[in-house]
Coordinates of C-alpha atoms in Angstrom, one line a residue:
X17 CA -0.1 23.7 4.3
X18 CA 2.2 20.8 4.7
X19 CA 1.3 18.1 7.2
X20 CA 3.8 18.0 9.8
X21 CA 5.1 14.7 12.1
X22 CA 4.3 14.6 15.8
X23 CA 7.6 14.9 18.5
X24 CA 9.3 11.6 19.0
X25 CA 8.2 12.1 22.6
X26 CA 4.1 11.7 21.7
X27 CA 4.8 9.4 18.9
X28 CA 6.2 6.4 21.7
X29 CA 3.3 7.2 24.0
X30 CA 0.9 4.9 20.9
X31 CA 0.4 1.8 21.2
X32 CA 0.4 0.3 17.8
X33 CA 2.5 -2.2 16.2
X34 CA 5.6 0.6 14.7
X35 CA 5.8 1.9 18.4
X36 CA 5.6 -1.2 20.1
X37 CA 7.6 -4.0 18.2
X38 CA 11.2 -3.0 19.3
X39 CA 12.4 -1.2 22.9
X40 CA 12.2 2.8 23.0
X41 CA 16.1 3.1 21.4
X42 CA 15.1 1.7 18.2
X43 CA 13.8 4.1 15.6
X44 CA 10.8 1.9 13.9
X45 CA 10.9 2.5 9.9
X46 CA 9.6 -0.6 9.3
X47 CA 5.8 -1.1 8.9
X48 CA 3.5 0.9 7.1
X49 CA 2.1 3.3 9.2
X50 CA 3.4 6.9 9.5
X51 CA 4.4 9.7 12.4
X52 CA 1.3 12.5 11.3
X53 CA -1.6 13.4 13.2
X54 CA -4.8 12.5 12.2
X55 CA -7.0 14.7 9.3
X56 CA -9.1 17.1 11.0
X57 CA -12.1 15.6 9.2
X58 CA -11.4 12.6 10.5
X59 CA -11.0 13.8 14.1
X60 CA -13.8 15.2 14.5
X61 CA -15.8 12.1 12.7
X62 CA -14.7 9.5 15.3
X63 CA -15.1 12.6 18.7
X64 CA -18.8 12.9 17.3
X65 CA -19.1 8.8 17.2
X66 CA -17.5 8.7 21.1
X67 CA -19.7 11.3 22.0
X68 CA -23.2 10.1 20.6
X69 CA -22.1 6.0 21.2
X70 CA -22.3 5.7 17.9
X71 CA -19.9 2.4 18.2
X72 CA -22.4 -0.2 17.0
X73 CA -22.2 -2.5 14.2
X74 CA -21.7 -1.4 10.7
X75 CA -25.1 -0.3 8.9
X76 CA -26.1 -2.2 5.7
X77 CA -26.3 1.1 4.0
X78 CA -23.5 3.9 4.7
X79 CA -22.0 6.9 2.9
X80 CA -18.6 4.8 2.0
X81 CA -19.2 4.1 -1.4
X82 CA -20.5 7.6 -2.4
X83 CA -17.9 9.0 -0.7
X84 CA -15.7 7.1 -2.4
X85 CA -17.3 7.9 -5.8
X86 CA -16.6 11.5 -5.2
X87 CA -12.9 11.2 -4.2
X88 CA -11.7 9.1 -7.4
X89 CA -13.7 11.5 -9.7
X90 CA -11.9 14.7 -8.0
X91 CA -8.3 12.6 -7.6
X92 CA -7.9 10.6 -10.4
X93 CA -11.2 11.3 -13.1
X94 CA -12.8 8.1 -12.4
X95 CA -16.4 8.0 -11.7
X96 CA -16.9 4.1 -10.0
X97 CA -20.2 3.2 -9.6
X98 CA -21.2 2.8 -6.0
X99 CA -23.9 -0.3 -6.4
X100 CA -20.7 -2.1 -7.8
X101 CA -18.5 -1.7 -4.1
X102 CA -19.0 -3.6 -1.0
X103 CA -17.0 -2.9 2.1
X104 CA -14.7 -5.2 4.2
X105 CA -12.2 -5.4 7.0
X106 CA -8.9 -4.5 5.0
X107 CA -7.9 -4.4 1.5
X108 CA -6.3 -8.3 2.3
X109 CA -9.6 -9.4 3.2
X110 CA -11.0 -8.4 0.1
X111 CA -8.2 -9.4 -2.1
X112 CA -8.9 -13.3 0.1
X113 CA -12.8 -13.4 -0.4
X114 CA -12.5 -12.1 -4.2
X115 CA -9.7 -14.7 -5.1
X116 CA -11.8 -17.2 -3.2
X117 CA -14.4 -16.9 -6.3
X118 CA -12.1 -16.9 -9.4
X119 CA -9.6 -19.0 -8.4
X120 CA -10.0 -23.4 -7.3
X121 CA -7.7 -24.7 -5.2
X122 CA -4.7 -25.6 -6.9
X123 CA -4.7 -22.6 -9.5
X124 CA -1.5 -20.4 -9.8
X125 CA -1.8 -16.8 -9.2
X126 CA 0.7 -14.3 -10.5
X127 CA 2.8 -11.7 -8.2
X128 CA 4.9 -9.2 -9.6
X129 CA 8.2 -9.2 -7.3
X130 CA 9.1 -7.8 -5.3
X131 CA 5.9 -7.0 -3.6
X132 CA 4.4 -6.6 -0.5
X133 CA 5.0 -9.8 1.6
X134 CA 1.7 -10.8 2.4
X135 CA 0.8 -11.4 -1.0
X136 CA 2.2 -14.6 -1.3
X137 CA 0.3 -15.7 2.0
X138 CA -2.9 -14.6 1.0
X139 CA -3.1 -16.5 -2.7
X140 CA -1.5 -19.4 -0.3
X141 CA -4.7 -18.2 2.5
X142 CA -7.3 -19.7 -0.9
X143 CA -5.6 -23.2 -1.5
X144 CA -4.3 -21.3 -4.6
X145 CA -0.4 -21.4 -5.9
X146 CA 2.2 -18.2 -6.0
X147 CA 3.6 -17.5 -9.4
X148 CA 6.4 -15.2 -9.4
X149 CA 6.9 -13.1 -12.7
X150 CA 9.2 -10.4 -11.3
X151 CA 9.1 -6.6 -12.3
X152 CA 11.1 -5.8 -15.1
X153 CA 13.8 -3.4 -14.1
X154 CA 14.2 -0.9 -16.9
X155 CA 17.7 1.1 -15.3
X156 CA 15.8 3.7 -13.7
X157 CA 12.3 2.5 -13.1
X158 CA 10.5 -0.6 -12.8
X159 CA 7.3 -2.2 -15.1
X160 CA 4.8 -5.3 -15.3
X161 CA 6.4 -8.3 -17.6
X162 CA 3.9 -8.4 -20.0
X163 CA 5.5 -11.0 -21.8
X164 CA 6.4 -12.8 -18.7
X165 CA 2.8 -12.4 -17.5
X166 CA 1.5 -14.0 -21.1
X167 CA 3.4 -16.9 -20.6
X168 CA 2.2 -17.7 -17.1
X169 CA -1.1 -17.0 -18.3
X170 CA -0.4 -19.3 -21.2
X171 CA 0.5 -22.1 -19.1
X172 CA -2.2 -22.6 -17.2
X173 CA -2.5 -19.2 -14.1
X174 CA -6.2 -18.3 -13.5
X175 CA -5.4 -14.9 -12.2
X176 CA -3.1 -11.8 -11.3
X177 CA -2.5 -10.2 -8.3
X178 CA -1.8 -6.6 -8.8
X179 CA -0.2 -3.6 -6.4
X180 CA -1.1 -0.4 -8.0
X181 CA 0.5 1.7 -6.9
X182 CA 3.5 -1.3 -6.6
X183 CA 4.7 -2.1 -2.9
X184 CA 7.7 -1.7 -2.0
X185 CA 9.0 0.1 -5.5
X186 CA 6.2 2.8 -5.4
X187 CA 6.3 2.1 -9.1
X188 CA 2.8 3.9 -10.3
X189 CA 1.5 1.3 -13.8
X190 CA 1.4 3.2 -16.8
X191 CA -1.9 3.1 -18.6
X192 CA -0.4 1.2 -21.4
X193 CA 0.9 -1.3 -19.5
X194 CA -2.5 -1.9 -17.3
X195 CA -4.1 -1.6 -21.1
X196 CA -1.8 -4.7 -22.2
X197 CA -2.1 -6.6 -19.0
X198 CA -6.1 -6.1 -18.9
X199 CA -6.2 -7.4 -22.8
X200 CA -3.9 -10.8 -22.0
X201 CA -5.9 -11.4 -18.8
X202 CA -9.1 -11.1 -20.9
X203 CA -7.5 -13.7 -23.8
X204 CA -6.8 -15.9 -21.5
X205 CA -10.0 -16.0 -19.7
X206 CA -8.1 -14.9 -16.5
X207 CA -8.7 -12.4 -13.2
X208 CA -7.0 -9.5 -12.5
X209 CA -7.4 -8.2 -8.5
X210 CA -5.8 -4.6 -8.3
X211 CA -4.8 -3.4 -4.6
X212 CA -4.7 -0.2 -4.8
X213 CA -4.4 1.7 -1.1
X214 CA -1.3 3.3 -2.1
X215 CA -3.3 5.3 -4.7
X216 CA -4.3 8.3 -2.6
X217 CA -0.4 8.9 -2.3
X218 CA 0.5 9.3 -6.1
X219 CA 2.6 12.1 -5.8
X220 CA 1.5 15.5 -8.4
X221 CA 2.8 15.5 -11.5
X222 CA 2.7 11.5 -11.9
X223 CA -0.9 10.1 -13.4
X224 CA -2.5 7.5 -11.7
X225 CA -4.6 5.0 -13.8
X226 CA -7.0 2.9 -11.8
X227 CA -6.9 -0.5 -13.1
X228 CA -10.7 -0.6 -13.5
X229 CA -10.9 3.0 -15.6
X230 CA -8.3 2.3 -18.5
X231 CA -10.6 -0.2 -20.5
X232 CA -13.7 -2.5 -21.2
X233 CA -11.4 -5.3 -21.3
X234 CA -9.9 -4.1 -17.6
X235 CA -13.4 -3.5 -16.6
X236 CA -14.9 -7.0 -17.5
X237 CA -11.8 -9.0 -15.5
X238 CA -10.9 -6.7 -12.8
X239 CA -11.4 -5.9 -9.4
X240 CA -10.3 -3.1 -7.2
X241 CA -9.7 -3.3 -3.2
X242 CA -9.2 0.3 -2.2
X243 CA -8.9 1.5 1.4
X244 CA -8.2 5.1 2.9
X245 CA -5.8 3.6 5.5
X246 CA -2.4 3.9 4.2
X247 CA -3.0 7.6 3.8
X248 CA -4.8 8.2 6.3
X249 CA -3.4 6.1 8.8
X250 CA -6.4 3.9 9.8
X251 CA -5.2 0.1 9.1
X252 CA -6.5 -0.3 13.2
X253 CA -9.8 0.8 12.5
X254 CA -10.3 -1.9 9.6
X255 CA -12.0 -1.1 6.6
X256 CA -11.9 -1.2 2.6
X257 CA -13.8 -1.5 -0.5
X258 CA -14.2 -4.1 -3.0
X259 CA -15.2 -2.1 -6.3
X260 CA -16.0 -3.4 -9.9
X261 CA -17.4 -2.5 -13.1
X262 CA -19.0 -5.1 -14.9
X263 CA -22.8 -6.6 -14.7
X264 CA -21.1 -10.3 -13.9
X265 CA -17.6 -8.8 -11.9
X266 CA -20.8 -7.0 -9.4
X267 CA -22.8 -10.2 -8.9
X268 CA -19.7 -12.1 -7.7
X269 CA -18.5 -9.5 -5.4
X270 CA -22.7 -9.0 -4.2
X271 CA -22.6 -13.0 -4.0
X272 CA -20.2 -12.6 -0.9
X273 CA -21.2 -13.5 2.1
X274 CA -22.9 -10.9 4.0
X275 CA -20.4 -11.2 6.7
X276 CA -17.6 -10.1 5.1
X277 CA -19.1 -6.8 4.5
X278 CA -19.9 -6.8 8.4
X279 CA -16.5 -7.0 9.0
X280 CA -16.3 -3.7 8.4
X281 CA -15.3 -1.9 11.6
X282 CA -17.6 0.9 12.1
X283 CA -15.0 3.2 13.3
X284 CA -13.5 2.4 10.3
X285 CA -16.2 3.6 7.7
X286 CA -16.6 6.6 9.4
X287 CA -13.2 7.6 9.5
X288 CA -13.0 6.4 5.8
X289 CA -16.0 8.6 4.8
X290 CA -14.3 11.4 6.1
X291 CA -11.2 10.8 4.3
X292 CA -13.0 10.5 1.1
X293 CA -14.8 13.4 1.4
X294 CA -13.6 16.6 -0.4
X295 CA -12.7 18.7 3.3
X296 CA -9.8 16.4 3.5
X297 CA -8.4 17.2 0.2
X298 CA -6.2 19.6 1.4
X299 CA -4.8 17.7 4.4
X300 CA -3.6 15.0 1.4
X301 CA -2.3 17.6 -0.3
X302 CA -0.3 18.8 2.6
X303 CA 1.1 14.9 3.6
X304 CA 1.8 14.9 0.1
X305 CA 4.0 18.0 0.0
X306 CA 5.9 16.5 3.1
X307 CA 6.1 13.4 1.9
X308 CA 7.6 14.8 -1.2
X309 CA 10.2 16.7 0.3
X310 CA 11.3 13.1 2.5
X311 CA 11.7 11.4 -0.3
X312 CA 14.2 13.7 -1.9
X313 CA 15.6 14.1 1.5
X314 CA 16.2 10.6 1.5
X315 CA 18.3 10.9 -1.7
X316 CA 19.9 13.8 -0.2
X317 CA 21.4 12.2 2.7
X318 CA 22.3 8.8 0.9
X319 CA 24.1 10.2 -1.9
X320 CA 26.2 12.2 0.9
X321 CA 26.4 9.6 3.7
X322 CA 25.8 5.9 1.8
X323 CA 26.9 6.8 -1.9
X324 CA 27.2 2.6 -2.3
X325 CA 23.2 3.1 -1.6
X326 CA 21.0 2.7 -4.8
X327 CA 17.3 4.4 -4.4
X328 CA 14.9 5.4 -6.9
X329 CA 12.9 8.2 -5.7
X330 CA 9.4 6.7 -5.3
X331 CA 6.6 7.7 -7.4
X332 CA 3.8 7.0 -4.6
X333 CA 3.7 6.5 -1.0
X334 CA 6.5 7.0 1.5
X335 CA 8.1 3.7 1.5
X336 CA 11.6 3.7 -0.2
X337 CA 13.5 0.4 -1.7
X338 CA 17.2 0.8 -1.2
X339 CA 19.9 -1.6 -2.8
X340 CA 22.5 -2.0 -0.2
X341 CA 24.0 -5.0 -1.8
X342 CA 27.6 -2.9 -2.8
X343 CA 27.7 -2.5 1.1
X344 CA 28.4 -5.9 1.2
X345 CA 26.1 -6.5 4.3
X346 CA 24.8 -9.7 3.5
X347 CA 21.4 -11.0 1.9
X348 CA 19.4 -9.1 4.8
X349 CA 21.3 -6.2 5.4
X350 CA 18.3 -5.2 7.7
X351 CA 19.7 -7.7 10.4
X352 CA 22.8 -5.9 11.0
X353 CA 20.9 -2.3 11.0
X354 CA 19.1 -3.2 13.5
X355 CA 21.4 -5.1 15.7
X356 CA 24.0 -2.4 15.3
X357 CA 22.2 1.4 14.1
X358 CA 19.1 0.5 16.0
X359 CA 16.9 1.4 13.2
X360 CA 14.3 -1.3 12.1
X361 CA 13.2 -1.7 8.5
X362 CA 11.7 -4.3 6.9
X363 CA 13.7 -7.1 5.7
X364 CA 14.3 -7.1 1.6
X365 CA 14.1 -10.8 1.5
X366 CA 10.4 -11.1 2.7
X367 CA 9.4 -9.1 -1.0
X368 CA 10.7 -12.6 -2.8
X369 CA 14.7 -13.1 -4.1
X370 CA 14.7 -10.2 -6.1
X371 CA 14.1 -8.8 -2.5
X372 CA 18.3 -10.1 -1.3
X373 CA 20.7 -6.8 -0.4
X374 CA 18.1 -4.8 0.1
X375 CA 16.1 -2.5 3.1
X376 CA 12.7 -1.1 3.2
X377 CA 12.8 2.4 4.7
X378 CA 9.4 4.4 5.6
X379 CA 10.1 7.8 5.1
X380 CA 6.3 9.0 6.7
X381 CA 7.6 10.6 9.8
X382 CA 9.8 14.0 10.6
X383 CA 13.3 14.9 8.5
X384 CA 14.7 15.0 12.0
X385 CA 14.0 11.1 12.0
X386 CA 14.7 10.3 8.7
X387 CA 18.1 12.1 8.9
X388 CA 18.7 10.1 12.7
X389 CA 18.3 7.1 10.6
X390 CA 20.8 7.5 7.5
X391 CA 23.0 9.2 10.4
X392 CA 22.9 5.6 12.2
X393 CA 23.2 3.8 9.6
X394 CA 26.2 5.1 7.6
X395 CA 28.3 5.1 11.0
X396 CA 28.4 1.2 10.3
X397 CA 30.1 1.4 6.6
X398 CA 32.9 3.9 8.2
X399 CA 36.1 2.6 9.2
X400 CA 36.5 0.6 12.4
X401 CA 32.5 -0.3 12.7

């Protein structure tokens, strides 16, 4: 049964960043949280924790990791080991405390742009240096430069940043491509650190490849930072896991200080456990369904309403990249939407240059408010506006 978006009407009565960033006559498609209620599962996990007090700090043992386990083996036919995961706050704090160990201060660290902003603050969080090697854009999809990647390698960078799935294109890395990229990071004596949170949202029909399961050369470089909150919508409650699968990738990532795993918000690892765990399976698969028929309604209305409009019809997650550059609206066309449609996505330009002419649109919220949105913002390219 497909998930469906809660009334405009509920959605402003929350109190989190979307609803709360811009006055009630915006409509907020601009971070990454989305319009659904919450998994039953999940529910019913943080009533039981109110109910019992159960809001104490983090345990030093907990289900996460097993119920982790059992989610990649049913959703993408991995089997991670769960002595090799430690939990954290949020996938960035991982990504900060695991680049901490393989990078010095100084080193450059690749990002494949556009990507998700805070990327480039958090290799720049380490004392580390941002090396751009941008996507590669292939005239209807988008892929890792593995020959640009060799050469930053070559010259000198320690490590790669990865976004599997990729933030903002929802690009989903062939195995091949991780396969190559795993084999010049291990020539060169380099790190890869995957994020993957948009993973649970790989739409059917796609395969997903975690970085960690396509090889022994992926396995003895890399390190996964996986989180239920994108699809599940719990960024607030704060937690993630840093996962491995090597004898020496473990001991680093065990070598952490034991507060970063009590970062962990309790709330958080329960509400992830009951994500992971196989009763929840058909909620995703619900979101999933919706989610899928957003993004082609998102084609839909541009093609009748913005044909100057170029979108790729995302792969994973519910956040589309839309050219607007033949609109002529400037380097951050985002400014005038929201000045003048009143809709507020994120700014193109913050995802590096390759970022200029272009929007950010979140798509995980009702058709009504999706088709609101192209409805505003196509009255600004008509005559007169």
């Amino acid at each position: 049964m497909k998930v469906r978006a809660l009334p405009l009407e509920q959605l402003r009565e929350r109190t989190s960043e979307k609803w709360r960033e811009y006055p009630p006559d915006v409509l907020p498609l601009f971070v990454a949280e989305t319009d659904f209620p919450l998994a039953p599962t999940i529910t019913e996990a943080l009533e039981r924790a109110v109910r019992t007090g159960d809001t104490g700090y983090v345990a030093s043992r907990t289900p996460l990791a097993e119920a982790f386990t059992g989610f990649a083996e049913r959703r993408y036919g991995w089997s991670p080991d769960p002595a090799r995961m430690r939990s954290t706050a949020d996938v960035s704090m991982g990504v900060v405390e695991i680049l901490r160990r393989v990078t010095s201060p100084g080193d450059r660290v690749i990002v494949t742009t556009p990507v998700y902003p805070p990327f480039f603050d958090l290799v720049e969080e380490v004392g580390a240096v941002v090396e751009r090697v941008p996507l590669r854009d292939t005239g209807d999809g988008w892929e890792l430069d593995l020959d640009g990647i060799r050469a930053a390698f070559e010259a000198g960078a320690r490590a790669l940043l990865l976004c599997n799935p990729h933030n903002p294109t929802g690009t989903v890395h062939s195995a091949a491509s991780l396969d190559a990229l795993a084999e010049i990071a291990l020539a060169h004596g380099a790190a890869v650190v995957s994020d993957e949170i948009h993973a649970p949202l790989v739409q059917p029909g796609t395969a997903f490849t975690p970085f960690l399961n396509v090889s022994d050369a992926a396995r003895a470089i890399g390190y996964a930072v996986v989180s239920a909150s994108k699809a599940f919508n719990l960024a607030g409650l704060k937690c993630a896991l840093m996962v491995t699968a090597s004898d020496e990738t473990a001991r680093l990532v065990r070598g952490l200080p034991v507060e970063v795993e009590w970062r962990t918000g309790q709330f958080g690892m329960l509400a992830a456990t009951a994500a992971f765990a196989e009763q929840s399976d058909a909620w995703l698969d619900g979101l999933l369904a919706t989610l899928d028929d957003n993004r082609r309604l998102l084609g839909d209305l541009l093609a009748a309403h913005l044909p100057a409009a170029r979108y790729r019809m995302p792969d994973a997650g519910y956040l589309a990249w839309i050219d607007l550059t033949d609109l002529g609206w400037g380097t951050n066309p985002s400014k005038r939407i929201l000045r003048e449609a009143k809709v507020a996505l994120h700014f193109g330009p913050a995802f590096g240059a390759e970022g200029a002419g272009h929007v950010r649109l979140n798509f995980g919220t009702s058709p009504e408010i999706v088709t609101e949105a192209i409805t505003r913002i196509a009255a600004l390219d008509e005559p007169g506006a």
